[in-house]
Structure formats: structure tokens, C-alpha cells
Short mmCIF file of C-alpha atoms and ligand atoms in Angstrom, two decimals:
data_model
loop_
_atom_site.label_atom_id
_atom_site.label_comp_id
_atom_site.label_asym_id
_atom_site.label_seq_id
_atom_site.Cartn_x
_atom_site.Cartn_y
_atom_site.Cartn_z
CA MET A 4 0.00 0.00 0.00
CA ASP A 5 1.26 3.48 -0.77
CA HIS A 6 0.14 7.08 -0.45
CA PHE A 7 0.01 8.17 -4.11
CA HIS A 8 -3.65 8.69 -4.99
CA HIS A 9 -5.80 10.70 -7.35
CA ARG A 10 -7.88 13.14 -5.36
CA ASP A 11 -10.38 15.35 -7.24
CA GLY A 12 -8.78 14.16 -10.46
CA VAL A 13 -5.25 15.17 -9.49
CA LEU A 14 -2.50 12.78 -8.39
CA HIS A 15 -1.34 13.57 -4.87
CA CYS A 16 1.52 12.30 -2.77
CA GLU A 17 -0.14 12.18 0.65
CA ASP A 18 -1.79 15.63 0.89
CA VAL A 19 0.39 17.38 -1.67
CA PRO A 20 -0.74 17.69 -5.30
CA LEU A 21 2.15 16.67 -7.54
CA ALA A 22 1.55 19.69 -9.77
CA ARG A 23 2.62 21.89 -6.87
CA ILE A 24 5.93 20.08 -6.59
CA ALA A 25 6.45 20.34 -10.36
CA ASP A 26 5.77 24.09 -10.20
CA GLU A 27 8.08 24.74 -7.28
CA VAL A 28 10.92 22.30 -7.97
CA GLY A 29 10.63 21.61 -11.69
CA THR A 30 10.79 18.25 -13.45
CA PRO A 31 12.06 15.59 -13.64
CA VAL A 32 12.03 15.04 -9.87
CA TYR A 33 11.74 12.03 -7.58
CA VAL A 34 8.94 12.34 -5.04
CA TYR A 35 8.93 10.15 -1.92
CA SER A 36 6.15 9.57 0.58
CA ALA A 37 7.30 9.51 4.20
CA ALA A 38 4.06 7.78 5.28
CA THR A 39 4.70 5.01 2.78
CA PHE A 40 8.27 4.51 3.97
CA ARG A 41 7.04 4.34 7.57
CA ARG A 42 4.25 1.94 6.68
CA HIS A 43 6.58 -0.41 4.77
CA ALA A 44 9.12 -0.28 7.61
CA ARG A 45 6.43 -1.24 10.15
CA VAL A 46 4.83 -3.95 8.00
CA PHE A 47 8.22 -5.52 7.42
CA ARG A 48 9.11 -5.35 11.11
CA ASP A 49 5.74 -6.79 12.16
CA ALA A 50 6.34 -9.72 9.80
CA PHE A 51 9.10 -10.93 12.13
CA ALA A 52 7.37 -10.20 15.42
CA ALA A 53 7.19 -13.92 16.28
CA LEU A 54 10.97 -14.31 16.09
CA PRO A 55 12.85 -13.74 19.34
CA ASP A 56 15.87 -11.78 18.11
CA VAL A 57 15.82 -9.96 14.77
CA HIS A 58 18.00 -7.17 13.41
CA LEU A 59 16.74 -5.27 10.38
CA ALA A 60 19.45 -3.52 8.38
CA TYR A 61 17.91 -1.47 5.58
CA ALA A 62 19.92 -2.01 2.37
CA ILE A 63 20.67 1.63 1.76
CA LYS A 64 21.76 1.04 -1.82
CA ALA A 65 18.03 0.94 -2.66
CA ASN A 66 17.55 4.57 -1.66
CA PRO A 67 20.40 6.22 0.23
CA ASN A 68 18.91 9.69 0.51
CA LEU A 69 19.92 11.16 3.86
CA ALA A 70 16.36 12.13 4.83
CA VAL A 71 15.13 8.63 3.98
CA LEU A 72 17.88 7.09 6.10
CA ARG A 73 17.01 9.41 8.96
CA LEU A 74 13.36 8.40 8.76
CA LEU A 75 14.20 4.69 8.73
CA ALA A 76 16.72 5.06 11.55
CA ALA A 77 13.89 6.61 13.58
CA GLU A 78 11.88 3.45 12.81
CA GLY A 79 14.65 1.44 14.45
CA TYR A 80 16.35 0.21 11.30
CA GLY A 81 20.05 -0.39 11.09
CA ALA A 82 21.83 -0.14 7.75
CA ASP A 83 23.38 -2.55 5.30
CA VAL A 84 26.16 -0.61 3.55
CA VAL A 85 28.43 -1.64 0.69
CA SER A 86 30.94 1.20 0.39
CA GLY A 87 32.71 3.86 2.38
CA GLY A 88 30.25 6.34 0.89
CA GLU A 89 27.25 4.39 2.17
CA LEU A 90 28.93 3.97 5.55
CA ALA A 91 29.38 7.75 5.78
CA ARG A 92 25.70 8.26 4.89
CA ALA A 93 24.48 5.79 7.50
CA LEU A 94 26.58 7.48 10.17
CA ALA A 95 25.51 10.97 9.05
CA ALA A 96 21.86 9.89 9.27
CA GLY A 97 22.34 8.82 12.88
CA VAL A 98 22.21 5.05 12.42
CA PRO A 99 23.94 3.64 15.52
CA PRO A 100 27.28 2.08 14.43
CA SER A 101 26.32 -1.16 16.20
CA GLY A 102 23.39 -1.48 13.77
CA ILE A 103 25.55 -1.19 10.65
CA VAL A 104 26.38 -4.25 8.56
CA PHE A 105 29.14 -3.82 5.98
CA SER A 106 28.50 -6.03 2.93
CA GLY A 107 30.13 -5.90 -0.48
CA VAL A 108 32.44 -8.06 -2.52
CA GLY A 109 35.12 -5.42 -2.97
CA LYS A 110 35.61 -3.60 0.29
CA THR A 111 39.01 -1.92 0.13
CA ARG A 112 41.47 -2.00 3.01
CA ALA A 113 40.74 1.67 3.61
CA GLU A 114 37.02 0.95 3.77
CA LEU A 115 37.56 -1.92 6.21
CA ALA A 116 39.62 0.43 8.37
CA ARG A 117 36.87 3.06 8.29
CA GLY A 118 34.34 0.47 9.39
CA LEU A 119 36.59 -0.57 12.27
CA ASP A 120 37.24 3.00 13.33
CA ALA A 121 33.50 3.71 13.29
CA GLY A 122 32.87 0.66 15.48
CA ILE A 123 30.29 -0.93 13.19
CA GLY A 124 28.37 -4.00 14.30
CA GLN A 125 29.35 -6.47 11.61
CA PHE A 126 31.49 -7.09 8.55
CA ASN A 127 30.10 -9.61 6.06
CA LEU A 128 33.21 -11.30 4.70
CA GLU A 129 33.20 -12.28 1.05
CA LEU A 130 36.49 -14.19 0.87
CA GLU A 131 39.08 -15.62 3.20
CA GLU A 132 41.75 -13.04 2.40
CA GLU A 133 39.37 -10.25 3.35
CA GLY A 134 38.97 -11.91 6.75
CA GLU A 135 42.74 -12.14 7.18
CA VAL A 136 43.26 -8.49 6.29
CA LEU A 137 40.41 -7.37 8.54
CA ALA A 138 41.80 -9.45 11.41
CA ASP A 139 45.23 -7.84 10.97
CA LEU A 140 43.76 -4.33 10.80
CA ALA A 141 41.77 -4.94 13.97
CA HIS A 142 44.66 -6.60 15.78
CA ALA A 143 46.92 -3.65 14.94
CA ARG A 144 44.32 -1.37 16.55
CA GLY A 145 44.19 -3.54 19.65
CA THR A 146 40.60 -4.51 18.93
CA THR A 147 38.58 -7.29 17.34
CA ALA A 148 36.32 -7.12 14.30
CA PRO A 149 32.83 -8.62 14.53
CA ALA A 150 32.15 -10.59 11.34
CA VAL A 151 30.14 -13.25 9.60
CA LEU A 152 31.11 -15.25 6.53
CA ARG A 153 28.93 -14.78 3.45
CA VAL A 154 28.33 -18.11 1.78
CA ASN A 155 27.09 -18.80 -1.70
CA PRO A 156 24.35 -21.43 -1.34
CA ASP A 157 24.18 -22.16 -5.10
CA VAL A 158 20.47 -21.48 -5.40
CA ASP A 159 18.86 -19.98 -8.48
CA ALA A 160 16.69 -17.15 -7.23
CA GLY A 161 14.66 -17.16 -10.45
CA THR A 162 15.05 -13.43 -11.01
CA HIS A 163 16.70 -11.29 -13.70
CA ALA A 164 20.24 -12.59 -14.35
CA LYS A 165 21.77 -9.19 -13.60
CA ILE A 166 20.36 -9.12 -10.06
CA SER A 167 20.84 -12.80 -9.24
CA THR A 168 23.61 -13.32 -6.68
CA GLY A 169 23.28 -16.80 -5.16
CA ARG A 170 24.39 -19.10 -7.95
CA ARG A 171 27.78 -20.81 -7.76
CA GLU A 172 29.13 -18.89 -10.75
CA ASN A 173 28.18 -15.49 -9.31
CA LYS A 174 30.91 -13.38 -7.73
CA PHE A 175 29.31 -13.33 -4.27
CA GLY A 176 30.13 -15.30 -1.12
CA VAL A 177 32.33 -18.34 -0.61
CA PRO A 178 31.21 -21.77 -1.87
CA ILE A 179 29.08 -23.21 0.92
CA ASP A 180 30.98 -26.53 0.92
CA GLN A 181 34.26 -24.68 1.57
CA ALA A 182 32.77 -22.58 4.36
CA PRO A 183 33.51 -24.95 7.30
CA ALA A 184 37.23 -25.16 6.55
CA MET A 185 37.47 -21.40 6.00
CA PHE A 186 35.49 -20.73 9.14
CA ALA A 187 37.88 -22.93 11.12
CA ARG A 188 40.97 -21.12 9.79
CA LEU A 189 39.52 -17.63 10.20
CA SER A 190 38.16 -18.24 13.68
CA ARG A 191 41.70 -18.94 14.91
CA ARG A 192 42.84 -15.44 13.93
CA PRO A 193 43.29 -12.97 16.73
CA GLY A 194 41.51 -9.78 15.72
CA LEU A 195 38.43 -11.51 14.33
CA GLU A 196 35.24 -12.56 16.14
CA LEU A 197 33.40 -14.80 13.71
CA HIS A 198 29.76 -14.90 14.82
CA GLY A 199 28.02 -16.72 12.01
CA VAL A 200 27.14 -16.71 8.34
CA ALA A 201 25.29 -14.60 5.75
CA ILE A 202 23.56 -15.11 2.42
CA HIS A 203 21.81 -12.95 -0.16
CA ILE A 204 20.63 -14.79 -3.26
CA GLY A 205 19.20 -12.00 -5.40
CA SER A 206 16.73 -9.17 -5.70
CA GLN A 207 13.11 -8.77 -6.88
CA LEU A 208 12.30 -12.35 -5.88
CA ALA A 209 8.79 -13.39 -6.86
CA ASP A 210 8.80 -16.71 -5.06
CA LEU A 211 9.80 -17.78 -1.56
CA ALA A 212 10.85 -21.30 -2.61
CA PRO A 213 14.45 -20.42 -3.61
CA LEU A 214 14.85 -18.41 -0.40
CA GLU A 215 13.59 -21.37 1.61
CA ARG A 216 16.06 -23.70 -0.13
CA ALA A 217 18.87 -21.27 0.68
CA TYR A 218 17.76 -20.92 4.32
CA LEU A 219 17.68 -24.72 4.69
CA ARG A 220 21.24 -24.98 3.40
CA VAL A 221 22.32 -22.32 5.85
CA GLY A 222 20.60 -24.26 8.64
CA GLU A 223 22.65 -27.35 7.77
CA LEU A 224 25.82 -25.28 7.69
CA VAL A 225 25.08 -23.79 11.12
CA ALA A 226 24.59 -27.31 12.52
CA ASP A 227 27.89 -28.44 10.93
CA LEU A 228 29.76 -25.45 12.32
CA ARG A 229 28.38 -26.10 15.79
CA ARG A 230 29.35 -29.76 15.58
CA ALA A 231 32.86 -28.55 14.79
CA GLY A 232 32.83 -26.59 18.03
CA HIS A 233 32.09 -23.07 16.78
CA THR A 234 29.76 -20.72 18.64
CA ILE A 235 27.22 -19.42 16.15
CA THR A 236 25.09 -16.49 17.29
CA ARG A 237 24.15 -14.64 14.09
CA VAL A 238 22.71 -15.51 10.68
CA ASP A 239 22.16 -12.80 8.10
CA LEU A 240 19.50 -13.88 5.58
CA GLY A 241 19.91 -10.87 3.27
CA GLY A 242 17.16 -9.08 1.36
CA GLY A 243 15.52 -9.73 -1.97
CA LEU A 244 11.76 -9.67 -1.50
CA GLY A 245 10.17 -8.43 -4.72
CA VAL A 246 7.54 -5.73 -5.12
CA ARG A 247 4.68 -5.07 -7.50
CA TYR A 248 5.60 -3.02 -10.55
CA ARG A 249 2.46 -3.85 -12.57
CA PRO A 250 -1.08 -3.94 -11.25
CA ASP A 251 -1.47 -7.69 -11.88
CA ASP A 252 1.92 -8.68 -10.37
CA ARG A 253 1.69 -11.04 -7.39
CA PHE A 254 4.46 -11.09 -4.82
CA PRO A 255 4.81 -12.80 -1.45
CA LYS A 256 3.96 -10.44 1.37
CA PRO A 257 6.46 -9.68 4.14
CA ALA A 258 4.22 -11.65 6.53
CA GLU A 259 4.60 -14.75 4.32
CA LEU A 260 8.37 -14.32 4.33
CA GLY A 261 8.25 -13.89 8.11
CA ALA A 262 6.18 -17.05 8.56
CA MET A 263 8.49 -19.06 6.32
CA ALA A 264 11.58 -17.74 8.11
CA ALA A 265 10.06 -18.55 11.50
CA ARG A 266 9.26 -22.10 10.39
CA VAL A 267 12.62 -22.82 8.74
CA THR A 268 14.80 -21.24 11.42
CA ARG A 269 12.99 -22.72 14.43
CA GLY A 270 15.61 -23.91 16.91
CA TRP A 271 18.53 -22.10 15.27
CA ASP A 272 18.95 -20.02 18.42
CA VAL A 273 20.69 -17.09 16.71
CA GLN A 274 20.04 -13.44 16.03
CA LEU A 275 18.44 -13.39 12.57
CA GLN A 276 19.29 -10.45 10.37
CA PHE A 277 17.53 -9.21 7.25
CA GLU A 278 18.62 -6.59 4.71
CA PRO A 279 15.46 -5.37 2.96
CA GLY A 280 15.85 -2.67 0.33
CA ARG A 281 13.31 -2.61 -2.47
CA VAL A 282 10.39 -3.78 -0.34
CA ILE A 283 10.85 -0.74 1.89
CA ALA A 284 11.58 1.87 -0.78
CA GLY A 285 10.15 0.73 -4.13
CA ASN A 286 6.56 1.87 -3.88
CA ALA A 287 7.40 4.82 -1.65
CA GLY A 288 8.58 6.90 -4.61
CA VAL A 289 7.64 8.08 -8.10
CA LEU A 290 9.55 9.90 -10.79
CA LEU A 291 7.55 12.98 -11.75
CA THR A 292 8.07 14.07 -15.33
CA ARG A 293 6.59 16.43 -17.90
CA VAL A 294 5.66 15.52 -21.45
CA ILE A 295 7.77 17.55 -23.87
CA TRP A 296 6.27 16.34 -27.12
CA VAL A 297 3.91 13.73 -28.44
CA LYS A 298 5.72 12.81 -31.64
CA PRO A 299 3.93 10.83 -34.34
CA GLY A 300 5.53 7.39 -34.84
CA VAL A 301 5.22 4.64 -37.42
CA THR A 302 3.01 2.41 -35.27
CA HIS A 303 2.28 4.50 -32.19
CA PRO A 304 3.14 8.02 -31.15
CA TYR A 305 6.25 8.59 -29.07
CA VAL A 306 5.52 10.33 -25.81
CA ILE A 307 8.79 12.17 -25.20
CA VAL A 308 9.12 13.04 -21.53
CA ASP A 309 11.71 15.18 -19.77
CA ALA A 310 12.94 12.23 -17.66
CA ALA A 311 15.42 9.90 -19.30
CA MET A 312 17.48 6.78 -18.80
CA ASN A 313 20.05 8.82 -16.88
CA ASP A 314 17.36 9.59 -14.27
CA LEU A 315 15.76 6.13 -14.13
CA ALA A 316 18.06 3.48 -15.53
CA ARG A 317 16.03 0.35 -14.71
CA PRO A 318 14.11 0.02 -17.99
CA ALA A 319 17.31 0.39 -20.04
CA LEU A 320 19.31 -1.94 -17.77
CA TYR A 321 16.85 -4.68 -16.88
CA ASP A 322 13.94 -4.12 -19.29
CA ALA A 323 12.06 -3.15 -16.15
CA TRP A 324 8.44 -2.08 -16.21
CA HIS A 325 7.38 1.12 -14.46
CA ASP A 326 3.72 2.10 -14.63
CA PHE A 327 3.15 5.46 -16.31
CA VAL A 328 0.24 7.46 -14.89
CA ALA A 329 -0.98 10.95 -15.80
CA VAL A 330 -1.14 13.42 -12.95
CA GLU A 331 -4.48 14.71 -14.28
CA PRO A 332 -5.92 11.88 -16.37
CA THR A 333 -8.84 12.73 -18.67
CA GLY A 334 -10.15 9.18 -18.78
CA ASP A 335 -9.04 8.77 -22.40
CA ARG A 336 -6.38 6.20 -23.14
CA MET A 337 -3.83 5.88 -25.95
CA LEU A 338 -1.32 3.34 -27.26
CA ALA A 339 2.15 4.81 -27.19
CA ASN A 340 5.87 4.37 -26.78
CA ILE A 341 7.40 6.40 -23.97
CA ALA A 342 10.93 7.70 -24.34
CA GLY A 343 13.29 10.27 -22.92
CA PRO A 344 15.45 12.88 -24.65
CA VAL A 345 18.74 10.94 -24.44
CA CYS A 346 20.31 10.07 -27.77
CA GLU A 347 20.02 6.31 -27.71
CA THR A 348 17.22 3.97 -28.59
CA GLY A 349 17.75 2.34 -25.19
CA ASP A 350 16.31 5.49 -23.64
CA THR A 351 12.84 4.00 -23.92
CA PHE A 352 10.61 3.48 -20.88
CA ALA A 353 7.83 1.57 -22.62
CA THR A 354 6.78 0.31 -26.03
CA ASP A 355 3.28 -0.42 -27.33
CA ARG A 356 1.87 0.50 -23.95
CA GLU A 357 -1.70 1.53 -23.23
CA ILE A 358 -1.46 4.66 -21.09
CA ASP A 359 -3.48 7.67 -20.02
CA ARG A 360 -3.81 10.02 -22.99
CA VAL A 361 -1.29 12.84 -22.57
CA THR A 362 -0.34 15.87 -24.60
CA SER A 363 2.63 18.25 -24.57
CA GLY A 364 3.03 19.96 -21.21
CA ASP A 365 1.14 17.33 -19.20
CA LEU A 366 2.60 15.89 -16.02
CA ALA A 367 2.91 12.16 -15.39
CA VAL A 368 4.75 9.80 -13.09
CA PHE A 369 6.68 6.58 -13.38
CA ARG A 370 5.58 4.57 -10.39
CA THR A 371 7.56 2.26 -8.09
CA ALA A 372 10.65 4.40 -8.54
CA GLY A 373 11.60 4.78 -4.88
CA ALA A 374 14.15 1.96 -5.01
CA TYR A 375 17.15 1.88 -7.36
CA GLY A 376 15.92 5.12 -8.96
CA ALA A 377 17.68 8.38 -8.05
CA THR A 378 20.62 6.49 -6.64
CA MET A 379 21.41 4.99 -10.04
CA ALA A 380 21.09 8.32 -11.86
CA SER A 381 23.90 9.76 -13.92
CA THR A 382 24.52 12.94 -15.86
CA TYR A 383 24.75 11.24 -19.25
CA ASN A 384 24.17 13.63 -22.18
CA SER A 385 25.24 16.39 -19.77
CA ARG A 386 21.87 16.37 -18.12
CA ALA A 387 21.31 17.58 -14.57
CA LEU A 388 21.48 15.14 -11.67
CA VAL A 389 17.84 14.59 -10.77
CA PRO A 390 16.55 16.14 -7.49
CA GLU A 391 14.53 14.41 -4.76
CA VAL A 392 11.57 15.64 -2.70
CA LEU A 393 10.16 14.11 0.48
CA VAL A 394 6.48 14.61 1.28
CA ASP A 395 5.20 14.17 4.82
CA GLY A 396 1.48 14.86 5.18
CA ASP A 397 0.81 18.30 3.75
CA ARG A 398 4.42 19.48 3.74
CA PHE A 399 7.31 18.71 1.46
CA ALA A 400 11.00 19.48 1.23
CA VAL A 401 13.69 19.19 -1.40
CA VAL A 402 15.93 16.50 0.13
CA ALA A 403 18.44 16.44 -2.73
CA ASP A 404 19.14 19.39 -4.98
CA ARG A 405 19.11 19.27 -8.73
CA ILE A 406 22.82 19.40 -9.65
CA ALA A 407 23.01 21.60 -12.70
CA PRO A 408 25.20 20.69 -15.68
CA GLU A 409 27.10 23.94 -15.02
CA THR A 410 28.07 22.69 -11.55
CA ILE A 411 29.41 19.49 -13.02
CA LEU A 412 31.21 21.41 -15.73
CA ALA A 413 32.84 23.58 -13.06
CA ALA A 414 34.52 20.46 -11.60
CA GLU A 415 36.30 19.73 -14.89
CA ARG A 416 39.66 21.16 -16.00
CA VAL A 417 41.49 21.69 -19.23
CA PRO A 418 45.18 20.87 -18.56
CA ASP A 419 47.77 23.57 -19.21
CA TRP A 420 49.15 21.78 -22.25
CA LEU A 421 45.82 22.07 -24.04
CA ARG A 422 45.22 25.70 -23.29
N1 LIG B 6 21.75 -7.26 0.74
C1 LIG B 6 22.69 -7.40 -0.22
C2 LIG B 6 23.99 -8.00 0.13
C3 LIG B 6 22.42 -6.97 -1.53
O1 LIG B 6 23.34 -7.12 -2.48
C4 LIG B 6 21.16 -6.38 -1.83
C5 LIG B 6 20.86 -5.92 -3.18
C6 LIG B 6 20.23 -6.25 -0.78
C7 LIG B 6 20.55 -6.71 0.49
C8 LIG B 6 18.88 -5.62 -1.00
O2 LIG B 6 18.09 -6.37 -1.85
P1 LIG B 6 16.56 -5.97 -2.08
O3 LIG B 6 15.82 -6.22 -0.79
O4 LIG B 6 16.50 -4.55 -2.47
O5 LIG B 6 16.14 -6.88 -3.17
N2 LIG B 6 19.65 -2.25 -9.17
C9 LIG B 6 18.84 -3.45 -9.20
C10 LIG B 6 18.81 -4.16 -7.86
C11 LIG B 6 20.19 -4.55 -7.36
C12 LIG B 6 20.18 -5.23 -6.01
C13 LIG B 6 21.56 -5.43 -5.48
N3 LIG B 6 21.66 -6.00 -4.17
C14 LIG B 6 17.43 -3.09 -9.65
O6 LIG B 6 17.18 -1.91 -9.94
O7 LIG B 6 16.57 -3.95 -9.76
#
């Protein structure tokens, strides 16, 4: 459920008409609903209410806006970070260091050191050498690093290949059959406290069955590790729950994930951790755009909007579907292709799609753009970096400025020898 609704024929975010935001901030612009973020955060938390010890670390890669992080920190969420930049954001937003989990297959030595110096709660190790380096860094500081070992359970998550992470050939985690030997070697290192294991098999999962298979494998591993004498107190089960992008999509609800997790992990006697991203942020945001032209095409007209693939990359990258809805629909419909101004054919949001009839100057939104939207934006074609607005009831604020092409140009230099 979200808080984007037509009221008196005009699309609102909570109590704010989107036309007002377009007038005051301009387009394209991402618009987020604070009430939707809060609702998703609570629904997800409630899904695990039956479990005795759960830590929720919001995967901030989904939407790392500082105001969003602040809001989710106030809801009691920790943060799953994957770079020094994300770590800095989580800290700046007031996430307690103990609630921060540092994931990522390529953490640099400098990033590991920053995590240690910040006193974060957990490093998710991706390879044995990373564990050795982290142990040495911690030991040299006279401290110990809390960590878990990310394993690759070799489960096909059944999602888009580019966002699938749990198959043997993917770059993530250590092969699950090698985990016990690695765990034994790493746990002997001074400087490292190895508390358990982690998995994350992919994103936008439409089915709980692959997750359940992965959880079961982790359960067997935990039992093996305990038999070998290790104390296992934490298991990080990652994120991945999919969300609805099209009206007829069906996805498992957080409560179903919670019930499955409770059933499969009964008796594990560990702190369970989850790293939800998309399920918290996806439907909490839209990309508000204005139609520049409706250009006649060979089969259907091209609706050319002022948002482009640099603002919302998902359709170009993953052939993703984002619903397109007029801010003031007339009731008429049309068949159209929707494209942005960028000079590539890939800058197409939809083809042969039935949409609200729009004409030049109309406002519309791409829905379900709160996750992996603004954060994946670029300035390709020397376009501005898209701004972000947060609505909360009847008020709104610009929570990320539009970065003008001139500002980006000002950071570039012509070397002396070319002057
Ligand atoms: N934990 C780890 C270690 C991850 O790699 C990810 C996502 C998550 C948690 C959060 O997964 P979620 O709950 O959001 O599914 N840009 C792509 C999605 C990439 C996801 C990468 N990892 C997209 O736009 O679909």
C-alpha cells in the first residue's frame, strides 16, 4: 500500500498535489512519501514479530537519501552498507554504528579500516583473504572485528540474471561446501570474532521457494559449524523480497516471508538479520516528469518526456516495467511508446503500452521508482542530476538538490598543455 492517490482528479503524494511540486521544484524530480516509507518499515518489522531476536538492516543502496535514512533510523532500522560512501551516509543519518552491517564483494582495506574505526556492528566477509586483512587491521588497533562469513548457497533465485547473486558462478560469497574449513581457519585469527554466516541470493524475488532452499542450506551449515565446536550467534538472511511493478503482479507479502523464516529457522537459536531494500523503498517513490512532445511514430506516437534513462536506468538496464500514470488523467487512453530525450534507442521506458492520454506539457509519473531510482542516476548527455523531494502529510521538502550541468562542468579542468 502506498500514499500516491488521485484526489479530485489530481495525483497527490499524501496531501500534496504533484503539480505543486512540479511548479516549485521543476521536473524531472523524484517524489517520496514519508508515510509510505514508515508503513513499509512497520509492515516488514511486524512480519518478524514472532521471532525472538531480529535485526533489520535497511539495504541503503536501494535509496540512500539522507532524509530517507534518517526516517528509517527513527523506525529502528540499522543499515546494510556496501561502500565507504554508504557507511558515511548511514553514520551521518544517525544510524547507531552497532546497527551497521558492511556487505560488499570489494571492500578496500581503507574501507575496512573506516568500518573498524566507526565501530560498526558487523562485517560480512566475502572471501578468506578479506577476513585475514580485517583481522590484521583490527589486531593492529588492539581490537577485534565482529564478522560473519557470506556463503554462496548455489540457489537460483529465479530473477533477472543481472540481479541474481546466489548461484555458484556469481561473484558473491564463498562456496558453501568450503565454508567450514574457511570458518575454522579464520576463527583462529586474533583480531576476528566470527559470529556466524550470511547469504543474499538476489533481488526482486517473486517466489519464496528459492529463499527457503537457501535458508535450509544455511541451517545445515550452522549445525555443521556447531558440531565442529564453533559458537554461532548470528545468521544474516539478506534481502531480496520483490515488489509489484504492474497492477497484476503477485508477490509474497512480508508476513509470508516472516512465517516461512520462522518455520525454517525454528531452533537455530541465533540473532536473525535481514537486509530489505526494495520492499521498503520501491513503492514509496515516483519519478515525476513532464511531457515535452507527443511525436507521431510509425506504429504508435512517441511520448517524449523530460525524464530519461540517466534519471531512471532500470528500464534500459533490466527491461524493467514502471507504470506510467498521468497526474491529471482525462479518462481517455492511448497506445504509445514512452521515451526520454537521451540520444540512444535504449532510452525507452515503454513500447506499445496503453497509457493515459497525454499531450505536450502534461505531467505524469513513473511509479515504483523509490528503489534503485535516483541512486542509479547519472549525468549522461550532460543532463542535470535529478533532485529528490520528500512529502510528509501536507508538507514537502527538497531532500536532494538538482545538480546543474554547469556545476558538473565547473569540476572539470582543461590541462595547461591544451590551453
Ligand atoms: N543485501 C545485499 C547483500 C544486496 O546485495 C542487496 C541488493 C540487498 C541486500 C537488498 O536487496 P533488495 O531487498 O532490495 O532486493 N539495481 C537493481 C537491484 C540490485 C540489487 C543489489 N543487491 C534493480 O534496480 O533492480
